[in-house]
JSON list of C-alpha atoms in Angstrom, two decimals:
[
{"chain": "A", "resi": 267, "resn": "GLN", "atom": "CA", "xyz": [-1.11, -14.76, -15.03]},
{"chain": "A", "resi": 268, "resn": "VAL", "atom": "CA", "xyz": [0.23, -12.07, -13.31]},
{"chain": "A", "resi": 269, "resn": "GLN", "atom": "CA", "xyz": [-2.01, -8.77, -11.77]},
{"chain": "A", "resi": 270, "resn": "LEU", "atom": "CA", "xyz": [-1.12, -6.06, -10.19]},
{"chain": "A", "resi": 271, "resn": "VAL", "atom": "CA", "xyz": [-3.52, -5.33, -7.17]},
{"chain": "A", "resi": 272, "resn": "GLU", "atom": "CA", "xyz": [-2.74, -1.62, -6.20]},
{"chain": "A", "resi": 273, "resn": "SER", "atom": "CA", "xyz": [-4.72, 0.29, -3.38]},
{"chain": "A", "resi": 274, "resn": "GLY", "atom": "CA", "xyz": [-3.71, 4.48, -2.31]},
{"chain": "A", "resi": 275, "resn": "GLY", "atom": "CA", "xyz": [-4.63, 7.76, -3.62]},
{"chain": "A", "resi": 276, "resn": "GLY", "atom": "CA", "xyz": [-7.09, 9.53, -3.32]},
{"chain": "A", "resi": 277, "resn": "LEU", "atom": "CA", "xyz": [-7.48, 13.38, -2.56]},
{"chain": "A", "resi": 278, "resn": "VAL", "atom": "CA", "xyz": [-5.52, 15.83, 0.10]},
{"chain": "A", "resi": 279, "resn": "HIS", "atom": "CA", "xyz": [-4.61, 18.68, 0.45]},
{"chain": "A", "resi": 280, "resn": "ALA", "atom": "CA", "xyz": [-2.04, 20.75, -1.11]},
{"chain": "A", "resi": 281, "resn": "GLY", "atom": "CA", "xyz": [1.29, 19.66, 1.23]},
{"chain": "A", "resi": 282, "resn": "GLY", "atom": "CA", "xyz": [-0.22, 16.17, 1.97]},
{"chain": "A", "resi": 283, "resn": "SER", "atom": "CA", "xyz": [1.22, 13.34, 1.48]},
{"chain": "A", "resi": 284, "resn": "LEU", "atom": "CA", "xyz": [-0.45, 9.88, 0.28]},
{"chain": "A", "resi": 285, "resn": "LYS", "atom": "CA", "xyz": [1.06, 6.26, -0.27]},
{"chain": "A", "resi": 286, "resn": "LEU", "atom": "CA", "xyz": [-0.12, 4.19, -3.36]},
{"chain": "A", "resi": 287, "resn": "ASP", "atom": "CA", "xyz": [0.90, 0.33, -2.23]},
{"chain": "A", "resi": 288, "resn": "CYS", "atom": "CA", "xyz": [0.98, -2.35, -5.12]},
{"chain": "A", "resi": 289, "resn": "ALA", "atom": "CA", "xyz": [1.50, -5.73, -5.05]},
{"chain": "A", "resi": 290, "resn": "ALA", "atom": "CA", "xyz": [1.24, -8.08, -8.68]},
{"chain": "A", "resi": 291, "resn": "VAL", "atom": "CA", "xyz": [0.04, -11.37, -8.20]},
{"chain": "A", "resi": 292, "resn": "GLY", "atom": "CA", "xyz": [0.80, -14.74, -9.33]},
{"chain": "A", "resi": 293, "resn": "ASN", "atom": "CA", "xyz": [4.23, -16.17, -10.24]},
{"chain": "A", "resi": 294, "resn": "ILE", "atom": "CA", "xyz": [6.95, -13.07, -11.03]},
{"chain": "A", "resi": 295, "resn": "ASP", "atom": "CA", "xyz": [10.73, -13.56, -12.18]},
{"chain": "A", "resi": 296, "resn": "SER", "atom": "CA", "xyz": [12.74, -12.95, -8.71]},
{"chain": "A", "resi": 297, "resn": "SER", "atom": "CA", "xyz": [14.44, -10.62, -11.51]},
{"chain": "A", "resi": 298, "resn": "ASN", "atom": "CA", "xyz": [11.45, -7.19, -12.99]},
{"chain": "A", "resi": 299, "resn": "VAL", "atom": "CA", "xyz": [11.56, -3.47, -11.57]},
{"chain": "A", "resi": 300, "resn": "MET", "atom": "CA", "xyz": [8.81, -2.49, -10.22]},
{"chain": "A", "resi": 301, "resn": "GLY", "atom": "CA", "xyz": [7.50, 1.10, -10.37]},
{"chain": "A", "resi": 302, "resn": "TRP", "atom": "CA", "xyz": [4.96, 3.90, -10.75]},
{"chain": "A", "resi": 303, "resn": "TYR", "atom": "CA", "xyz": [4.00, 6.13, -13.74]},
{"chain": "A", "resi": 304, "resn": "ARG", "atom": "CA", "xyz": [1.46, 8.73, -14.48]},
{"chain": "A", "resi": 305, "resn": "GLN", "atom": "CA", "xyz": [-0.77, 8.91, -16.91]},
{"chain": "A", "resi": 306, "resn": "PHE", "atom": "CA", "xyz": [-1.84, 12.46, -19.14]},
{"chain": "A", "resi": 307, "resn": "PRO", "atom": "CA", "xyz": [-4.84, 12.95, -20.56]},
{"chain": "A", "resi": 308, "resn": "ASN", "atom": "CA", "xyz": [-3.40, 11.54, -23.45]},
{"chain": "A", "resi": 309, "resn": "ASN", "atom": "CA", "xyz": [-2.75, 7.95, -22.79]},
{"chain": "A", "resi": 310, "resn": "ASP", "atom": "CA", "xyz": [1.67, 8.58, -22.64]},
{"chain": "A", "resi": 311, "resn": "ARG", "atom": "CA", "xyz": [2.26, 7.80, -19.20]},
{"chain": "A", "resi": 312, "resn": "GLU", "atom": "CA", "xyz": [6.39, 8.75, -17.75]},
{"chain": "A", "resi": 313, "resn": "VAL", "atom": "CA", "xyz": [8.15, 7.14, -14.95]},
{"chain": "A", "resi": 314, "resn": "VAL", "atom": "CA", "xyz": [7.36, 8.74, -11.20]},
{"chain": "A", "resi": 315, "resn": "ALA", "atom": "CA", "xyz": [9.90, 5.87, -9.73]},
{"chain": "A", "resi": 316, "resn": "VAL", "atom": "CA", "xyz": [10.53, 2.32, -10.46]},
{"chain": "A", "resi": 317, "resn": "MET", "atom": "CA", "xyz": [13.25, -0.11, -8.29]},
{"chain": "A", "resi": 318, "resn": "SER", "atom": "CA", "xyz": [15.04, -3.34, -9.17]},
{"chain": "A", "resi": 319, "resn": "SER", "atom": "CA", "xyz": [14.93, -5.88, -7.87]},
{"chain": "A", "resi": 320, "resn": "THR", "atom": "CA", "xyz": [18.73, -5.06, -7.28]},
{"chain": "A", "resi": 321, "resn": "GLY", "atom": "CA", "xyz": [16.99, -2.43, -4.83]},
{"chain": "A", "resi": 322, "resn": "GLN", "atom": "CA", "xyz": [18.11, 0.24, -6.80]},
{"chain": "A", "resi": 323, "resn": "PRO", "atom": "CA", "xyz": [16.31, 2.81, -6.98]},
{"chain": "A", "resi": 324, "resn": "SER", "atom": "CA", "xyz": [14.62, 5.45, -9.59]},
{"chain": "A", "resi": 325, "resn": "TYR", "atom": "CA", "xyz": [13.15, 8.30, -9.43]},
{"chain": "A", "resi": 326, "resn": "ARG", "atom": "CA", "xyz": [11.88, 10.09, -13.66]},
{"chain": "A", "resi": 327, "resn": "GLY", "atom": "CA", "xyz": [11.71, 13.69, -11.03]},
{"chain": "A", "resi": 328, "resn": "SER", "atom": "CA", "xyz": [8.24, 14.26, -12.70]},
{"chain": "A", "resi": 329, "resn": "THR", "atom": "CA", "xyz": [6.24, 15.91, -10.03]},
{"chain": "A", "resi": 330, "resn": "ARG", "atom": "CA", "xyz": [7.10, 18.26, -7.42]},
{"chain": "A", "resi": 331, "resn": "ALA", "atom": "CA", "xyz": [5.96, 15.84, -4.50]},
{"chain": "A", "resi": 332, "resn": "ARG", "atom": "CA", "xyz": [8.19, 14.43, -3.05]},
{"chain": "A", "resi": 333, "resn": "PRO", "atom": "CA", "xyz": [8.75, 11.01, -3.71]},
{"chain": "A", "resi": 334, "resn": "THR", "atom": "CA", "xyz": [9.90, 7.85, -2.40]},
{"chain": "A", "resi": 335, "resn": "ILE", "atom": "CA", "xyz": [8.95, 4.29, -3.05]},
{"chain": "A", "resi": 336, "resn": "THR", "atom": "CA", "xyz": [10.05, 1.30, -1.29]},
{"chain": "A", "resi": 337, "resn": "ARG", "atom": "CA", "xyz": [9.43, -1.75, -2.58]},
{"chain": "A", "resi": 338, "resn": "ASN", "atom": "CA", "xyz": [8.61, -6.07, -0.06]},
{"chain": "A", "resi": 339, "resn": "ASP", "atom": "CA", "xyz": [9.84, -9.38, -2.40]},
{"chain": "A", "resi": 340, "resn": "ALA", "atom": "CA", "xyz": [8.28, -10.93, 0.09]},
{"chain": "A", "resi": 341, "resn": "THR", "atom": "CA", "xyz": [5.07, -10.09, -0.99]},
{"chain": "A", "resi": 342, "resn": "LYS", "atom": "CA", "xyz": [5.53, -9.01, -4.41]},
{"chain": "A", "resi": 343, "resn": "SER", "atom": "CA", "xyz": [4.68, -5.82, -3.79]},
{"chain": "A", "resi": 344, "resn": "VAL", "atom": "CA", "xyz": [5.96, -1.55, -4.13]},
{"chain": "A", "resi": 345, "resn": "THR", "atom": "CA", "xyz": [5.23, 1.55, -2.22]},
{"chain": "A", "resi": 346, "resn": "LEU", "atom": "CA", "xyz": [5.47, 4.58, -4.08]},
{"chain": "A", "resi": 347, "resn": "GLN", "atom": "CA", "xyz": [5.32, 7.20, -1.41]},
{"chain": "A", "resi": 348, "resn": "LEU", "atom": "CA", "xyz": [4.28, 11.35, -1.85]},
{"chain": "A", "resi": 349, "resn": "ASP", "atom": "CA", "xyz": [5.22, 13.87, -0.08]},
{"chain": "A", "resi": 350, "resn": "ASP", "atom": "CA", "xyz": [4.52, 17.25, -0.26]},
{"chain": "A", "resi": 351, "resn": "LEU", "atom": "CA", "xyz": [1.83, 16.80, -2.98]},
{"chain": "A", "resi": 352, "resn": "GLN", "atom": "CA", "xyz": [1.14, 20.22, -5.35]},
{"chain": "A", "resi": 353, "resn": "PRO", "atom": "CA", "xyz": [-1.98, 20.47, -7.33]},
{"chain": "A", "resi": 354, "resn": "GLU", "atom": "CA", "xyz": [0.45, 19.83, -10.37]},
{"chain": "A", "resi": 355, "resn": "ASP", "atom": "CA", "xyz": [0.17, 16.19, -9.13]},
{"chain": "A", "resi": 356, "resn": "THR", "atom": "CA", "xyz": [-3.64, 15.46, -9.78]},
{"chain": "A", "resi": 357, "resn": "GLY", "atom": "CA", "xyz": [-3.39, 12.40, -11.73]},
{"chain": "A", "resi": 358, "resn": "THR", "atom": "CA", "xyz": [-3.75, 8.22, -13.13]},
{"chain": "A", "resi": 359, "resn": "TYR", "atom": "CA", "xyz": [-0.51, 6.83, -11.18]},
{"chain": "A", "resi": 360, "resn": "ILE", "atom": "CA", "xyz": [-0.25, 3.30, -12.11]},
{"chain": "A", "resi": 361, "resn": "CYS", "atom": "CA", "xyz": [1.86, 0.73, -11.54]},
{"chain": "A", "resi": 362, "resn": "ASN", "atom": "CA", "xyz": [4.31, -0.96, -13.99]},
{"chain": "A", "resi": 363, "resn": "LEU", "atom": "CA", "xyz": [6.59, -4.67, -13.34]},
{"chain": "A", "resi": 364, "resn": "LYS", "atom": "CA", "xyz": [8.87, -5.42, -15.91]},
{"chain": "A", "resi": 365, "resn": "THR", "atom": "CA", "xyz": [10.28, -8.95, -16.41]},
{"chain": "A", "resi": 366, "resn": "MET", "atom": "CA", "xyz": [12.68, -10.08, -17.67]},
{"chain": "A", "resi": 367, "resn": "ARG", "atom": "CA", "xyz": [12.10, -14.50, -18.29]},
{"chain": "A", "resi": 368, "resn": "PRO", "atom": "CA", "xyz": [9.54, -13.89, -20.09]},
{"chain": "A", "resi": 369, "resn": "LEU", "atom": "CA", "xyz": [10.35, -9.43, -20.78]},
{"chain": "A", "resi": 370, "resn": "ARG", "atom": "CA", "xyz": [6.94, -9.12, -20.15]},
{"chain": "A", "resi": 371, "resn": "ASP", "atom": "CA", "xyz": [5.39, -5.17, -19.26]},
{"chain": "A", "resi": 372, "resn": "TYR", "atom": "CA", "xyz": [2.05, -5.60, -17.08]},
{"chain": "A", "resi": 373, "resn": "TRP", "atom": "CA", "xyz": [-0.11, -2.72, -16.22]},
{"chain": "A", "resi": 374, "resn": "GLY", "atom": "CA", "xyz": [-2.37, -2.19, -13.49]},
{"chain": "A", "resi": 375, "resn": "GLN", "atom": "CA", "xyz": [-5.76, -0.35, -13.55]},
{"chain": "A", "resi": 376, "resn": "GLY", "atom": "CA", "xyz": [-4.51, 2.96, -12.46]},
{"chain": "A", "resi": 377, "resn": "THR", "atom": "CA", "xyz": [-5.86, 4.89, -8.91]},
{"chain": "A", "resi": 378, "resn": "GLN", "atom": "CA", "xyz": [-6.20, 8.49, -9.25]},
{"chain": "A", "resi": 379, "resn": "VAL", "atom": "CA", "xyz": [-4.87, 11.21, -6.98]},
{"chain": "A", "resi": 380, "resn": "THR", "atom": "CA", "xyz": [-5.74, 14.48, -6.82]},
{"chain": "A", "resi": 381, "resn": "VAL", "atom": "CA", "xyz": [-5.25, 17.56, -4.73]},
{"chain": "A", "resi": 382, "resn": "SER", "atom": "CA", "xyz": [-6.50, 20.49, -3.88]},
{"chain": "A", "resi": 383, "resn": "SER", "atom": "CA", "xyz": [-5.09, 23.99, -3.80]}
]
């Protein structure tokens, strides 16, 4: 059984920063991709940033904020730093883990980010 435990998020003024952490609990394949998505009110999800187990980051430009993603394989965790947040970045951010063996998707519960103007 694999679970994703998220922390971080909250309320910040425009121009501020937040850090979102996600840790995988349970045995996971060493070949994987971890990252953060943004979920919209219609439940569509869009990649914010992901990082493979080889250390390759990928950013999709879906936020006004500047994202920086890092991961720690020893703790099976990934961190998303969001700088210069803007009100348009307000929403639910969800952690995702994609494993190769078996080929599976895991999702966290989501954490709320609110940016006031």
